[in-house]
Coordinates of C-alpha atoms in Angstrom, one line a residue:
M118 CA -10.2 -5.0 31.7
E119 CA -6.5 -4.0 31.9
K120 CA -5.5 -7.1 29.8
Y121 CA -8.0 -6.1 27.2
L122 CA -6.6 -2.5 27.0
Y123 CA -3.1 -3.9 26.8
E124 CA -4.0 -6.3 24.0
R125 CA -5.9 -3.6 22.1
E126 CA -2.9 -1.2 22.4
K127 CA -0.5 -3.9 21.4
G128 CA -2.7 -4.6 18.3
L129 CA -2.8 -0.9 17.4
K130 CA 1.0 -0.7 17.6
T131 CA 1.3 -3.8 15.4
M132 CA -1.0 -2.3 12.8
K133 CA 1.0 0.9 12.8
N134 CA 4.2 -1.1 12.3
E135 CA 2.6 -3.0 9.4
K136 CA 1.4 0.2 7.8
K137 CA 4.9 1.7 7.6
I138 CA 5.3 2.9 4.0
D139 CA 8.3 1.6 2.1
K140 CA 10.2 4.7 0.9
E141 CA 10.9 3.2 -2.5
R142 CA 7.2 2.3 -3.0
Q143 CA 6.2 5.9 -2.0
L144 CA 8.7 7.3 -4.5
S145 CA 7.4 5.0 -7.2
F146 CA 3.8 6.0 -6.5
D147 CA 4.7 9.7 -6.5
S148 CA 6.5 9.3 -9.8
L149 CA 3.4 7.9 -11.6
P150 CA 1.7 10.4 -13.9
P151 CA -1.2 12.2 -12.3
S152 CA -3.5 10.7 -14.9
I153 CA -2.7 7.2 -13.7
R154 CA -2.8 8.0 -10.0
E155 CA -6.2 9.6 -10.5
T156 CA -7.7 6.4 -12.0
M157 CA -6.6 4.4 -9.0
T158 CA -9.2 3.6 -6.3
E159 CA -8.3 4.2 -2.6
E160 CA -8.0 0.4 -2.2
E161 CA -5.6 0.2 -5.2
K162 CA -3.5 3.0 -3.7
Q163 CA -3.3 1.2 -0.4
L164 CA -2.4 -2.0 -2.2
F165 CA 0.3 -0.3 -4.2
L166 CA 1.9 1.1 -1.0
Y167 CA 1.5 -1.8 1.4
A168 CA 0.5 -5.1 -0.2
D169 CA 2.8 -8.1 -0.7
E170 CA 0.8 -9.1 -3.8
W171 CA -1.2 -6.9 -6.2
P172 CA -4.5 -7.8 -7.9
E173 CA -4.5 -8.3 -11.6
S174 CA -6.5 -5.1 -12.1
L175 CA -3.6 -3.1 -10.6
F176 CA -1.1 -4.7 -12.8
D177 CA -3.3 -3.9 -15.8
K178 CA -3.4 -0.2 -14.9
L179 CA 0.4 -0.1 -14.3
E180 CA 1.6 -2.4 -17.1
E181 CA 3.4 0.2 -19.0
F182 CA 5.5 1.1 -15.9
I183 CA 6.3 -2.4 -14.8
I184 CA 9.7 -3.7 -15.8
K185 CA 9.6 -7.5 -16.4
D186 CA 12.6 -9.6 -15.5

């Protein structure tokens, strides 16, 4: 039982560390016009803030704000 609790606590700490918001991403999100932010689903908001890769639908919504290399 103790091992289970330890593993569960360890897993929760890992999830919290993975969920740390990048300050630049948060600033970018906050700088989006409200009309754009309001069209984003909760999942898209989470993807914007945390994901390594975005789905095509998110790129489509944000295409006018994305600077291509």
